[in-house]
């Protein structure tokens, strides 16, 4: 897998290639990172990458030519071409299936805008999809690009150790169905707050039931859409439905 990132701030991307799970996978050679600064593809003395917007308005717009040349240079280094994704709140919402499809396709070219945005002709000429992390505005696309790479690299075979893989499996289950139950570690009592007795019982079956019920309660309250999805996917057992009916009953009274 290979990601190529088009960015005016390539140093930012060291956070993903240099540290943690993604950094370890990078050192193992499981994925490659190409960094392309549009400033390196300018030809004027000031190395200009932005200019004032036609029609007026605040701020500056990234110019089409340095961006297109950076994408072309990235393409020339790629064996499998893959999509060219622009980080933008106007785009398709990023999710786990999109991360998996990037892994399956061998990666992508990720374009990070700065200033007020990029010249639309660059979008029309080079961008295959716009991708959003959610309904908020950032100062640039670099952090969304890092999120995409983090989510993708974790899915590569060999990127996670055994403990991390077990955790990933339960997270995938949670994404397909329910939110994760709460976690506790030492101490048993912190400022009068106890760890739930069920988790200290040592009864594996009882612990599993408690966690499942916590997940169901949390998902019902915070993400009823996910609960409905899980129901439709046939992920809820008869015991789950009985527990949810009991919850609905006690909430009504
Ligand atoms: C900003 C914007 C705001 C409202 C509607 C559309 C928009 N597009 C952009 C945009 O592409 N901005 C560029 C990248 C330049 C300014 C900083 N950028 C950015 C990307 N801000 N926020 C994002 C972003 C990307 C993905 N998910 C959430 C936010």
Tab-separated table of N, CA, C and O in Angstrom, residues 141-195:
chain	number	residue	atom	x	y	z
A	141	UNK	N	-6.298	20.234	5.212
A	141	UNK	CA	-6.684	18.840	5.067
A	141	UNK	C	-5.701	17.837	5.644
A	141	UNK	O	-5.931	16.629	5.558
A	142	UNK	N	-4.599	18.302	6.247
A	142	UNK	CA	-3.555	17.360	6.684
A	142	UNK	C	-4.044	16.409	7.774
A	142	UNK	O	-3.712	15.212	7.758
A	143	UNK	N	-4.781	16.919	8.739
A	143	UNK	CA	-5.239	16.050	9.833
A	143	UNK	C	-6.241	15.013	9.317
A	143	UNK	O	-6.099	13.822	9.634
A	144	UNK	N	-7.234	15.380	8.481
A	144	UNK	CA	-8.063	14.349	7.851
A	144	UNK	C	-7.242	13.331	7.047
A	144	UNK	O	-7.536	12.128	7.098
A	145	UNK	N	-6.208	13.774	6.329
A	145	UNK	CA	-5.376	12.837	5.563
A	145	UNK	C	-4.701	11.836	6.492
A	145	UNK	O	-4.635	10.634	6.200
A	146	UNK	N	-4.225	12.316	7.637
A	146	UNK	CA	-3.580	11.412	8.600
A	146	UNK	C	-4.581	10.430	9.179
A	146	UNK	O	-4.249	9.265	9.427
A	147	UNK	N	-5.804	10.891	9.404
A	147	UNK	CA	-6.850	9.997	9.923
A	147	UNK	C	-7.128	8.883	8.916
A	147	UNK	O	-7.263	7.713	9.295
A	148	UNK	N	-7.188	9.232	7.632
A	148	UNK	CA	-7.431	8.231	6.586
A	148	UNK	C	-6.312	7.194	6.564
A	148	UNK	O	-6.561	5.986	6.497
A	149	UNK	N	-5.058	7.670	6.650
A	149	UNK	CA	-3.929	6.733	6.608
A	149	UNK	C	-3.902	5.855	7.852
A	149	UNK	O	-3.639	4.653	7.760
A	150	UNK	N	-4.180	6.436	9.020
A	150	UNK	CA	-4.202	5.653	10.267
A	150	UNK	C	-5.244	4.540	10.175
A	150	UNK	O	-4.959	3.371	10.441
A	151	UNK	N	-6.465	4.904	9.778
A	151	UNK	CA	-7.541	3.906	9.692
A	151	UNK	C	-7.192	2.815	8.683
A	151	UNK	O	-7.554	1.650	8.891
A	152	UNK	N	-6.498	3.163	7.601
A	152	UNK	CA	-6.171	2.197	6.550
A	152	UNK	C	-5.018	1.289	6.953
A	152	UNK	O	-5.102	0.062	6.791
A	153	UNK	N	-3.943	1.874	7.472
A	153	UNK	CA	-2.751	1.085	7.822
A	153	UNK	C	-3.100	0.012	8.853
A	153	UNK	O	-2.609	-1.118	8.779
A	154	UNK	N	-3.963	0.355	9.825
A	154	UNK	CA	-4.369	-0.623	10.848
A	154	UNK	C	-5.007	-1.861	10.260
A	154	UNK	O	-5.063	-2.899	10.914
A	155	UNK	N	-5.550	-1.743	9.048
A	155	UNK	CA	-6.223	-2.877	8.416
A	155	UNK	C	-5.256	-3.771	7.642
A	155	UNK	O	-5.650	-4.844	7.186
A	156	UNK	N	-4.000	-3.338	7.485
A	156	UNK	CA	-3.031	-4.152	6.744
A	156	UNK	C	-2.661	-5.389	7.548
A	156	UNK	O	-2.373	-5.281	8.745
A	157	UNK	N	-2.641	-6.558	6.913
A	157	UNK	CA	-2.177	-7.760	7.615
A	157	UNK	C	-0.776	-7.531	8.173
A	157	UNK	O	0.102	-7.053	7.452
A	158	UNK	N	-0.598	-7.808	9.472
A	158	UNK	CA	0.712	-7.658	10.101
A	158	UNK	C	0.946	-6.313	10.767
A	158	UNK	O	1.947	-6.130	11.448
A	159	UNK	N	0.026	-5.367	10.571
A	159	UNK	CA	0.231	-4.038	11.167
A	159	UNK	C	-0.011	-4.053	12.671
A	159	UNK	O	0.614	-3.304	13.411
A	160	UNK	N	-0.913	-4.907	13.127
A	160	UNK	CA	-1.239	-4.967	14.557
A	160	UNK	C	-0.603	-6.202	15.185
A	160	UNK	O	-0.506	-7.254	14.539
A	161	UNK	N	-0.177	-6.082	16.447
A	161	UNK	CA	0.260	-7.280	17.166
A	161	UNK	C	-0.978	-8.058	17.632
A	161	UNK	O	-2.109	-7.628	17.403
A	162	UNK	N	-0.765	-9.201	18.300
A	162	UNK	CA	-1.897	-10.080	18.634
A	162	UNK	C	-2.931	-9.383	19.507
A	162	UNK	O	-4.132	-9.473	19.258
A	163	UNK	N	-2.467	-8.671	20.530
A	163	UNK	CA	-3.386	-7.988	21.448
A	163	UNK	C	-4.174	-6.915	20.699
A	163	UNK	O	-5.387	-6.788	20.866
A	164	UNK	N	-3.475	-6.150	19.849
A	164	UNK	CA	-4.154	-5.100	19.091
A	164	UNK	C	-5.155	-5.693	18.103
A	164	UNK	O	-6.212	-5.117	17.865
A	165	UNK	N	-4.830	-6.850	17.538
A	165	UNK	CA	-5.734	-7.493	16.582
A	165	UNK	C	-7.027	-7.933	17.252
A	165	UNK	O	-8.110	-7.750	16.706
A	166	UNK	N	-6.908	-8.507	18.446
A	166	UNK	CA	-8.096	-8.934	19.195
A	166	UNK	C	-8.989	-7.731	19.464
A	166	UNK	O	-10.204	-7.784	19.298
A	167	UNK	N	-8.364	-6.631	19.828
A	167	UNK	CA	-9.086	-5.386	20.102
A	167	UNK	C	-9.768	-4.897	18.806
A	167	UNK	O	-10.906	-4.458	18.829
A	168	UNK	N	-9.046	-4.986	17.684
A	168	UNK	CA	-9.592	-4.538	16.405
A	168	UNK	C	-10.821	-5.345	16.027
A	168	UNK	O	-11.808	-4.802	15.550
A	169	UNK	N	-10.743	-6.673	16.269
A	169	UNK	CA	-11.884	-7.532	15.945
A	169	UNK	C	-13.126	-7.076	16.690
A	169	UNK	O	-14.196	-6.974	16.104
A	170	UNK	N	-12.976	-6.782	17.987
A	170	UNK	CA	-14.150	-6.391	18.760
A	170	UNK	C	-14.637	-5.017	18.314
A	170	UNK	O	-15.821	-4.725	18.360
A	171	UNK	N	-13.707	-4.155	17.843
A	171	UNK	CA	-14.110	-2.846	17.355
A	171	UNK	C	-14.895	-2.986	16.051
A	171	UNK	O	-15.901	-2.311	15.855
A	172	UNK	N	-14.446	-3.885	15.173
A	172	UNK	CA	-15.183	-4.128	13.933
A	172	UNK	C	-16.588	-4.631	14.239
A	172	UNK	O	-17.548	-4.224	13.593
A	173	UNK	N	-16.682	-5.535	15.219
A	173	UNK	CA	-17.994	-6.003	15.659
A	173	UNK	C	-18.851	-4.837	16.128
A	173	UNK	O	-20.013	-4.718	15.769
A	174	UNK	N	-18.206	-3.974	16.936
A	174	UNK	CA	-18.933	-2.825	17.477
A	174	UNK	C	-19.421	-1.924	16.347
A	174	UNK	O	-20.539	-1.418	16.393
A	175	UNK	N	-18.563	-1.728	15.328
A	175	UNK	CA	-18.949	-0.854	14.220
A	175	UNK	C	-20.085	-1.454	13.420
A	175	UNK	O	-20.938	-0.738	12.910
A	176	UNK	N	-20.077	-2.785	13.318
A	176	UNK	CA	-21.148	-3.447	12.579
A	176	UNK	C	-22.432	-3.428	13.397
A	176	UNK	O	-23.507	-3.585	12.854
A	177	UNK	N	-22.320	-3.253	14.700
A	177	UNK	CA	-23.517	-3.351	15.515
A	177	UNK	C	-23.611	-2.330	16.624
A	177	UNK	O	-24.320	-1.341	16.491
A	178	UNK	N	-22.871	-2.533	17.683
A	178	UNK	CA	-23.096	-1.802	18.928
A	178	UNK	C	-21.867	-1.014	19.352
A	178	UNK	O	-20.750	-1.321	18.964
A	179	UNK	N	-22.099	0.000	20.178
A	179	UNK	CA	-20.996	0.739	20.782
A	179	UNK	C	-20.342	-0.119	21.862
A	179	UNK	O	-20.988	-0.955	22.477
A	180	UNK	N	-19.038	0.122	22.053
A	180	UNK	CA	-18.257	-0.638	23.024
A	180	UNK	C	-18.720	-0.322	24.452
A	180	UNK	O	-19.169	0.786	24.728
A	181	UNK	N	-18.599	-1.312	25.347
A	181	UNK	CA	-18.943	-1.093	26.760
A	181	UNK	C	-17.796	-0.332	27.450
A	181	UNK	O	-16.689	-0.274	26.926
A	182	UNK	N	-18.049	0.259	28.632
A	182	UNK	CA	-17.000	1.017	29.331
A	182	UNK	C	-15.845	0.134	29.788
A	182	UNK	O	-16.018	-1.070	29.987
A	183	UNK	N	-14.670	0.744	29.945
A	183	UNK	CA	-13.460	0.044	30.397
A	183	UNK	C	-13.027	0.571	31.754
A	183	UNK	O	-13.222	1.746	32.056
A	184	UNK	N	-12.426	-0.314	32.554
A	184	UNK	CA	-11.870	0.065	33.851
A	184	UNK	C	-10.535	-0.630	34.052
A	184	UNK	O	-10.339	-1.745	33.584
A	185	UNK	N	-9.619	0.056	34.769
A	185	UNK	CA	-8.396	-0.592	35.219
A	185	UNK	C	-8.125	-0.142	36.648
A	185	UNK	O	-8.943	0.565	37.238
A	186	UNK	N	-6.996	-0.561	37.252
A	186	UNK	CA	-6.700	-0.233	38.640
A	186	UNK	C	-6.679	1.282	38.858
A	186	UNK	O	-6.315	2.020	37.941
A	187	UNK	N	-7.024	1.787	40.002
A	187	UNK	CA	-7.413	1.053	41.216
A	187	UNK	C	-8.906	0.678	41.218
A	187	UNK	O	-9.684	1.233	40.460
A	188	UNK	N	-9.231	-0.235	42.116
A	188	UNK	CA	-10.609	-0.706	42.258
A	188	UNK	C	-11.540	0.398	42.740
A	188	UNK	O	-12.708	0.441	42.360
A	189	UNK	N	-11.009	1.299	43.597
A	189	UNK	CA	-11.789	2.450	44.078
A	189	UNK	C	-10.975	3.706	43.808
A	189	UNK	O	-9.800	3.782	44.192
A	190	UNK	N	-11.574	4.685	43.138
A	190	UNK	CA	-10.933	5.974	42.912
A	190	UNK	C	-11.863	7.075	43.393
A	190	UNK	O	-12.946	7.247	42.830
A	191	UNK	N	-11.449	7.780	44.449
A	191	UNK	CA	-12.258	8.871	45.022
A	191	UNK	C	-13.720	8.454	45.180
A	191	UNK	O	-14.617	9.106	44.666
A	192	UNK	N	-13.913	7.324	45.840
A	192	UNK	CA	-15.244	6.777	46.140
A	192	UNK	C	-15.971	6.143	44.960
A	192	UNK	O	-17.087	5.665	45.117
A	193	UNK	N	-15.377	6.177	43.777
A	193	UNK	CA	-16.016	5.525	42.623
A	193	UNK	C	-15.432	4.134	42.447
A	193	UNK	O	-14.230	3.980	42.225
A	194	UNK	N	-16.340	3.120	42.540
A	194	UNK	CA	-15.916	1.725	42.454
A	194	UNK	C	-15.983	1.218	41.024
A	194	UNK	O	-16.807	1.671	40.231
A	195	UNK	N	-15.140	0.268	40.697
A	195	UNK	CA	-15.281	-0.500	39.463
A	195	UNK	C	-16.540	-1.361	39.598
A	195	UNK	O	-16.772	-1.920	40.682
